Amino acid sequence: MTDQAANRANYCYRHPDRQSFILCQRCGRTICTECQTPAAVGVHCPECVREQRAAYTANRRASGAASGLTVARRRFAMLDQKATVVIIAVSVVIWLLDQITGRFFTTWFAYYTPLVGTQPWRIVTGLFVHSSILHIAFNMFAVYIFGRILENLLGTWRFLALYFLAGLGGDVAVSFLTPGTPVVGASGAIFGLFAAFFVIQRSLGYNAVQLLVVMGLNLLVGFLPGTNISWQAHVGGIVIGFLTGLVFARTRNVKQRGLQIGLLVAEAVVLLGAIAAAYVAVGGYGLLR
């Protein structure tokens, strides 16, 4: 395949000006958000939907039943691409409740290595707790910008996998580098979004050096004295973001769906195993006492 043909394959076949990372599960053509119709597994393009609808209508014409596919499409359209909004909404609600309750949620939700063995929810809930209004404002702005872009490119479930895997990567780095320090915030997951977006853009043939510079500058801020920023979580998120972005870029073909899922599950297992190992090591050093 020539470079020109490969580049065209990265755009919606019905809207050549719209870049996308989503393929129709039936025919394998690239489709943008507007052209996607949710199916039992993945999404379908308008042509495949039209064929399915025609067959369904022909089978039910005698009874005059309404097209179930049309009803399903309208129903799922309301839920399409809402993960970014849900993440922001949950984070804001938790922050507000945290202020009202005197940091109750920070106490019980913050990621803290010595407690993850007996309070495993902290592995995930730490992503939704923030220390200040500036902290949550910056993080949610980043989620809003990059979350929408990546959710459009990857689809909701891939985006969520990326977000939480990168968050786990941040947890692992914190567990091994600063195990006695409680950590809050979605920064690890956000840096994972940066890294994955860079990899995906490069795989689509775009120059993403500017994004790399922005990511580097933001990472550098965490090393400045007095900032009280967990650069460890940032580094962990970047590493897993790069890795997950590479998985998405190399397993884009519909036939590689099983391999893609397997690799993502393997990432999660390894990361959770690393957190468990860090918890055992922390207990061995007496930080639990």
Tab-separated table of C-alpha atoms in Angstrom:
chain	number	residue	atom	x	y	z
A	1	MET	CA	0.000	0.000	0.000
A	2	THR	CA	1.382	3.442	-0.914
A	3	ASP	CA	1.786	6.220	1.683
A	4	GLN	CA	-1.018	8.165	0.006
A	5	ALA	CA	-3.373	5.197	0.136
A	6	ALA	CA	-2.440	4.479	3.751
A	7	ASN	CA	-3.122	8.095	4.663
A	8	ARG	CA	-6.576	7.980	3.008
A	9	ALA	CA	-7.354	4.853	5.023
A	10	ASN	CA	-7.012	6.907	8.212
A	11	TYR	CA	-9.991	9.105	7.241
A	12	CYS	CA	-13.722	8.437	7.127
A	13	TYR	CA	-14.639	7.020	3.730
A	14	ARG	CA	-17.732	9.251	3.646
A	15	HIS	CA	-16.051	12.380	5.057
A	16	PRO	CA	-12.465	12.552	3.696
A	17	ASP	CA	-11.661	15.554	5.913
A	18	ARG	CA	-12.407	13.711	9.177
A	19	GLN	CA	-9.663	11.634	10.766
A	20	SER	CA	-10.759	8.531	12.657
A	21	PHE	CA	-9.353	5.450	14.350
A	22	ILE	CA	-12.567	3.440	14.241
A	23	LEU	CA	-13.331	0.694	11.728
A	24	CYS	CA	-16.712	-0.785	10.761
A	25	GLN	CA	-16.925	-4.232	12.323
A	26	ARG	CA	-18.495	-5.729	9.186
A	27	CYS	CA	-16.610	-4.261	6.218
A	28	GLY	CA	-13.511	-2.795	7.909
A	29	ARG	CA	-13.869	0.713	6.445
A	30	THR	CA	-12.770	3.752	8.505
A	31	ILE	CA	-15.736	5.739	9.833
A	32	CYS	CA	-16.003	8.973	11.819
A	33	THR	CA	-18.225	9.568	14.853
A	34	GLU	CA	-21.172	10.815	12.793
A	35	CYS	CA	-21.171	7.686	10.616
A	36	GLN	CA	-20.987	5.172	13.474
A	37	THR	CA	-23.955	3.080	14.551
A	38	PRO	CA	-23.424	1.084	17.784
A	39	ALA	CA	-23.771	-2.670	17.295
A	40	ALA	CA	-23.611	-5.675	19.615
A	41	VAL	CA	-19.834	-5.623	19.118
A	42	GLY	CA	-18.214	-2.396	17.921
A	43	VAL	CA	-19.874	-0.094	15.382
A	44	HIS	CA	-21.196	-0.374	11.815
A	45	CYS	CA	-20.964	2.019	8.856
A	46	PRO	CA	-24.089	3.478	7.142
A	47	GLU	CA	-23.902	1.043	4.206
A	48	CYS	CA	-23.781	-2.030	6.427
A	49	VAL	CA	-26.586	-0.635	8.575
A	50	ARG	CA	-28.653	0.017	5.442
A	51	GLU	CA	-28.153	-3.573	4.295
A	52	GLN	CA	-29.123	-4.936	7.704
A	53	ARG	CA	-32.155	-2.656	7.877
A	54	ALA	CA	-33.342	-3.685	4.412
A	55	ALA	CA	-33.068	-7.357	5.304
A	56	TYR	CA	-34.861	-6.816	8.603
A	57	THR	CA	-37.638	-4.786	6.983
A	58	ALA	CA	-38.146	-7.396	4.277
A	59	ASN	CA	-38.535	-10.109	6.913
A	60	ARG	CA	-40.990	-8.105	9.012
A	61	ARG	CA	-42.922	-6.275	6.273
A	62	ALA	CA	-45.902	-8.601	6.525
A	63	SER	CA	-46.459	-7.822	10.198
A	64	GLY	CA	-45.730	-4.107	9.793
A	65	ALA	CA	-43.326	-4.144	12.744
A	66	ALA	CA	-41.052	-1.143	13.217
A	67	SER	CA	-37.381	-1.529	12.502
A	68	GLY	CA	-35.668	-2.646	15.691
A	69	LEU	CA	-32.352	-1.433	14.319
A	70	THR	CA	-33.642	2.151	14.029
A	71	VAL	CA	-34.993	2.091	17.579
A	72	ALA	CA	-31.686	0.711	18.899
A	73	ARG	CA	-29.745	3.366	17.028
A	74	ARG	CA	-31.764	6.176	18.602
A	75	ARG	CA	-31.417	4.620	22.034
A	76	PHE	CA	-27.662	4.173	21.856
A	77	ALA	CA	-27.087	7.601	20.288
A	78	MET	CA	-27.943	9.167	23.645
A	79	LEU	CA	-25.179	7.165	25.318
A	80	ASP	CA	-22.542	7.547	22.633
A	81	GLN	CA	-19.244	9.111	23.644
A	82	LYS	CA	-20.213	10.154	27.134
A	83	ALA	CA	-17.253	8.668	29.046
A	84	THR	CA	-15.330	11.952	29.065
A	85	VAL	CA	-18.331	13.834	30.469
A	86	VAL	CA	-18.951	11.158	33.105
A	87	ILE	CA	-15.313	11.242	34.286
A	88	ILE	CA	-15.440	15.032	34.645
A	89	ALA	CA	-18.848	14.992	36.354
A	90	VAL	CA	-17.864	12.321	38.891
A	91	SER	CA	-14.592	14.118	39.677
A	92	VAL	CA	-16.343	17.465	40.222
A	93	VAL	CA	-19.080	15.948	42.408
A	94	ILE	CA	-16.506	14.132	44.563
A	95	TRP	CA	-14.473	17.334	44.920
A	96	LEU	CA	-17.536	19.314	46.037
A	97	LEU	CA	-18.571	16.623	48.505
A	98	ASP	CA	-14.982	16.471	49.745
A	99	GLN	CA	-15.109	20.192	50.615
A	100	ILE	CA	-18.449	19.855	52.360
A	101	THR	CA	-17.439	16.822	54.443
A	102	GLY	CA	-14.059	18.107	55.581
A	103	ARG	CA	-11.940	15.970	53.227
A	104	PHE	CA	-13.788	12.736	53.986
A	105	PHE	CA	-13.309	11.504	50.414
A	106	THR	CA	-9.625	12.385	50.391
A	107	THR	CA	-9.169	10.316	53.536
A	108	TRP	CA	-10.945	7.260	52.139
A	109	PHE	CA	-10.292	7.524	48.407
A	110	ALA	CA	-6.671	8.710	48.094
A	111	TYR	CA	-4.189	6.204	46.685
A	112	TYR	CA	-1.913	5.030	49.508
A	113	THR	CA	0.249	1.958	49.012
A	114	PRO	CA	0.173	0.661	52.627
A	115	LEU	CA	-3.634	0.446	52.508
A	116	VAL	CA	-4.404	-0.961	49.046
A	117	GLY	CA	-4.280	-4.540	50.312
A	118	THR	CA	-7.194	-3.989	52.702
A	119	GLN	CA	-8.836	-1.099	50.807
A	120	PRO	CA	-8.375	-2.012	47.120
A	121	TRP	CA	-10.859	0.598	45.863
A	122	ARG	CA	-8.108	3.205	46.373
A	123	ILE	CA	-6.409	1.864	43.225
A	124	VAL	CA	-9.187	3.497	41.169
A	125	THR	CA	-10.787	6.121	43.427
A	126	GLY	CA	-7.548	8.063	43.770
A	127	LEU	CA	-8.077	9.247	40.185
A	128	PHE	CA	-11.257	11.101	41.182
A	129	VAL	CA	-9.972	12.992	44.240
A	130	HIS	CA	-8.174	16.349	43.946
A	131	SER	CA	-6.378	18.554	46.437
A	132	SER	CA	-7.472	22.049	45.334
A	133	ILE	CA	-9.686	23.916	42.911
A	134	LEU	CA	-6.681	24.655	40.674
A	135	HIS	CA	-5.732	20.976	40.735
A	136	ILE	CA	-9.138	19.766	39.590
A	137	ALA	CA	-9.605	22.666	37.157
A	138	PHE	CA	-6.354	21.924	35.311
A	139	ASN	CA	-6.909	18.162	35.274
A	140	MET	CA	-10.524	18.323	34.116
A	141	PHE	CA	-9.660	20.846	31.406
A	142	ALA	CA	-7.039	18.394	30.106
A	143	VAL	CA	-9.551	15.519	30.260
A	144	TYR	CA	-12.110	17.629	28.406
A	145	ILE	CA	-9.680	18.503	25.578
A	146	PHE	CA	-7.866	15.215	25.090
A	147	GLY	CA	-10.641	12.952	26.340
A	148	ARG	CA	-13.066	14.053	23.632
A	149	ILE	CA	-10.437	13.708	20.913
A	150	LEU	CA	-9.328	10.244	22.004
A	151	GLU	CA	-12.852	8.996	22.661
A	152	ASN	CA	-13.754	9.999	19.103
A	153	LEU	CA	-10.665	8.297	17.704
A	154	LEU	CA	-10.726	5.122	19.800
A	155	GLY	CA	-14.323	4.651	20.840
A	156	THR	CA	-15.644	4.752	24.411
A	157	TRP	CA	-14.408	1.402	25.710
A	158	ARG	CA	-10.888	1.741	24.322
A	159	PHE	CA	-10.708	5.242	25.736
A	160	LEU	CA	-11.779	4.042	29.188
A	161	ALA	CA	-9.245	1.207	29.034
A	162	LEU	CA	-6.511	3.714	28.201
A	163	TYR	CA	-7.564	6.106	30.966
A	164	PHE	CA	-7.651	3.545	33.753
A	165	LEU	CA	-4.574	1.620	32.585
A	166	ALA	CA	-2.581	4.862	32.585
A	167	GLY	CA	-3.968	5.585	36.055
A	168	LEU	CA	-2.776	2.159	37.213
A	169	GLY	CA	0.624	2.937	35.699
A	170	GLY	CA	0.805	6.044	37.849
A	171	ASP	CA	-0.154	3.995	40.919
A	172	VAL	CA	2.612	1.484	40.226
A	173	ALA	CA	5.268	4.182	39.891
A	174	VAL	CA	4.135	5.817	43.136
A	175	SER	CA	4.069	2.452	44.927
A	176	PHE	CA	7.701	1.701	44.108
A	177	LEU	CA	9.217	5.187	44.207
A	178	THR	CA	7.313	6.887	47.067
A	179	PRO	CA	5.297	4.119	48.793
A	180	GLY	CA	4.738	6.070	52.004
A	181	THR	CA	3.124	9.084	50.325
A	182	PRO	CA	-0.652	9.384	49.750
A	183	VAL	CA	-1.459	10.577	46.224
A	184	VAL	CA	-4.611	12.100	44.716
A	185	GLY	CA	-5.560	13.285	41.254
A	186	ALA	CA	-5.977	12.126	37.670
A	187	SER	CA	-2.588	13.399	36.501
A	188	GLY	CA	-1.162	9.933	35.846
A	189	ALA	CA	-4.122	9.035	33.631
A	190	ILE	CA	-3.966	12.417	31.873
A	191	PHE	CA	-0.280	12.065	31.050
A	192	GLY	CA	-1.182	8.631	29.701
A	193	LEU	CA	-3.691	10.336	27.373
A	194	PHE	CA	-0.942	12.707	26.209
A	195	ALA	CA	1.425	9.829	25.489
A	196	ALA	CA	-1.166	7.673	23.713
A	197	PHE	CA	-2.311	10.605	21.583
A	198	PHE	CA	1.300	11.211	20.542
A	199	VAL	CA	1.745	7.563	19.506
A	200	ILE	CA	-1.559	7.471	17.613
A	201	GLN	CA	-0.824	10.730	15.803
A	202	ARG	CA	2.578	9.407	14.753
A	203	SER	CA	1.015	6.150	13.558
A	204	LEU	CA	-1.372	8.169	11.388
A	205	GLY	CA	1.525	10.028	9.810
A	206	TYR	CA	1.259	13.348	11.676
A	207	ASN	CA	4.067	15.383	13.232
A	208	ALA	CA	3.358	15.392	16.975
A	209	VAL	CA	6.613	16.937	18.186
A	210	GLN	CA	4.771	19.948	19.632
A	211	LEU	CA	2.701	17.639	21.832
A	212	LEU	CA	5.883	15.948	23.012
A	213	VAL	CA	7.316	19.339	23.994
A	214	VAL	CA	4.149	20.276	25.898
A	215	MET	CA	4.196	16.928	27.692
A	216	GLY	CA	7.864	17.385	28.591
A	217	LEU	CA	7.305	20.884	29.989
A	218	ASN	CA	4.379	19.732	32.113
A	219	LEU	CA	6.428	16.799	33.369
A	220	LEU	CA	9.294	19.140	34.257
A	221	VAL	CA	7.018	21.222	36.477
A	222	GLY	CA	6.577	18.218	38.754
A	223	PHE	CA	10.301	18.202	39.545
A	224	LEU	CA	10.361	21.828	40.728
A	225	PRO	CA	10.818	22.199	44.520
A	226	GLY	CA	7.755	23.182	46.502
A	227	THR	CA	5.210	22.199	43.858
A	228	ASN	CA	3.989	19.146	45.822
A	229	ILE	CA	3.282	17.339	42.532
A	230	SER	CA	3.722	13.574	42.169
A	231	TRP	CA	6.060	13.376	39.176
A	232	GLN	CA	6.206	9.625	39.817
A	233	ALA	CA	2.543	9.250	38.831
A	234	HIS	CA	3.206	11.326	35.709
A	235	VAL	CA	6.087	9.100	34.640
A	236	GLY	CA	4.091	5.925	35.257
A	237	GLY	CA	1.147	7.277	33.295
A	238	ILE	CA	3.373	8.260	30.370
A	239	VAL	CA	4.980	4.822	30.150
A	240	ILE	CA	1.647	2.992	30.122
A	241	GLY	CA	0.109	5.586	27.814
A	242	PHE	CA	2.868	5.016	25.267
A	243	LEU	CA	2.484	1.245	25.572
A	244	THR	CA	-1.319	1.283	25.287
A	245	GLY	CA	-1.212	3.712	22.378
A	246	LEU	CA	1.196	1.368	20.623
A	247	VAL	CA	-1.187	-1.553	21.206
A	248	PHE	CA	-4.034	0.409	19.609
A	249	ALA	CA	-1.885	1.504	16.670
A	250	ARG	CA	-0.573	-2.003	15.934
A	251	THR	CA	-3.860	-3.899	16.381
A	252	ARG	CA	-6.222	-1.653	14.452
A	253	ASN	CA	-7.402	-4.330	12.041
A	254	VAL	CA	-10.741	-5.932	12.906
A	255	LYS	CA	-9.141	-9.377	12.707
A	256	GLN	CA	-6.750	-8.369	15.509
A	257	ARG	CA	-9.518	-7.517	17.979
A	258	GLY	CA	-8.853	-10.606	20.093
A	259	LEU	CA	-5.132	-9.806	20.241
A	260	GLN	CA	-5.884	-6.212	21.223
A	261	ILE	CA	-8.168	-7.241	24.075
A	262	GLY	CA	-5.665	-9.838	25.234
A	263	LEU	CA	-2.838	-7.294	25.348
A	264	LEU	CA	-4.943	-4.790	27.296
A	265	VAL	CA	-5.964	-7.456	29.810
A	266	ALA	CA	-2.314	-8.520	30.131
A	267	GLU	CA	-1.354	-4.904	30.889
A	268	ALA	CA	-3.983	-4.710	33.624
A	269	VAL	CA	-2.886	-8.018	35.176
A	270	VAL	CA	0.783	-7.003	35.218
A	271	LEU	CA	0.006	-3.595	36.729
A	272	LEU	CA	-2.252	-5.016	39.437
A	273	GLY	CA	0.383	-7.649	40.186
A	274	ALA	CA	3.005	-4.920	40.530
A	275	ILE	CA	0.789	-3.001	42.960
A	276	ALA	CA	0.269	-6.167	45.004
A	277	ALA	CA	4.022	-6.772	45.080
A	278	ALA	CA	4.627	-3.186	46.206
A	279	TYR	CA	2.042	-3.589	48.973
A	280	VAL	CA	3.819	-6.693	50.250
A	281	ALA	CA	7.168	-4.905	50.115
A	282	VAL	CA	5.792	-1.905	51.990
A	283	GLY	CA	4.429	-4.171	54.691
A	284	GLY	CA	7.872	-5.782	54.941
A	285	TYR	CA	9.439	-2.404	55.645
A	286	GLY	CA	7.032	-1.767	58.486
A	287	LEU	CA	5.105	1.133	56.989
A	288	LEU	CA	1.850	-0.589	57.903
A	289	ARG	CA	2.550	-0.161	61.584
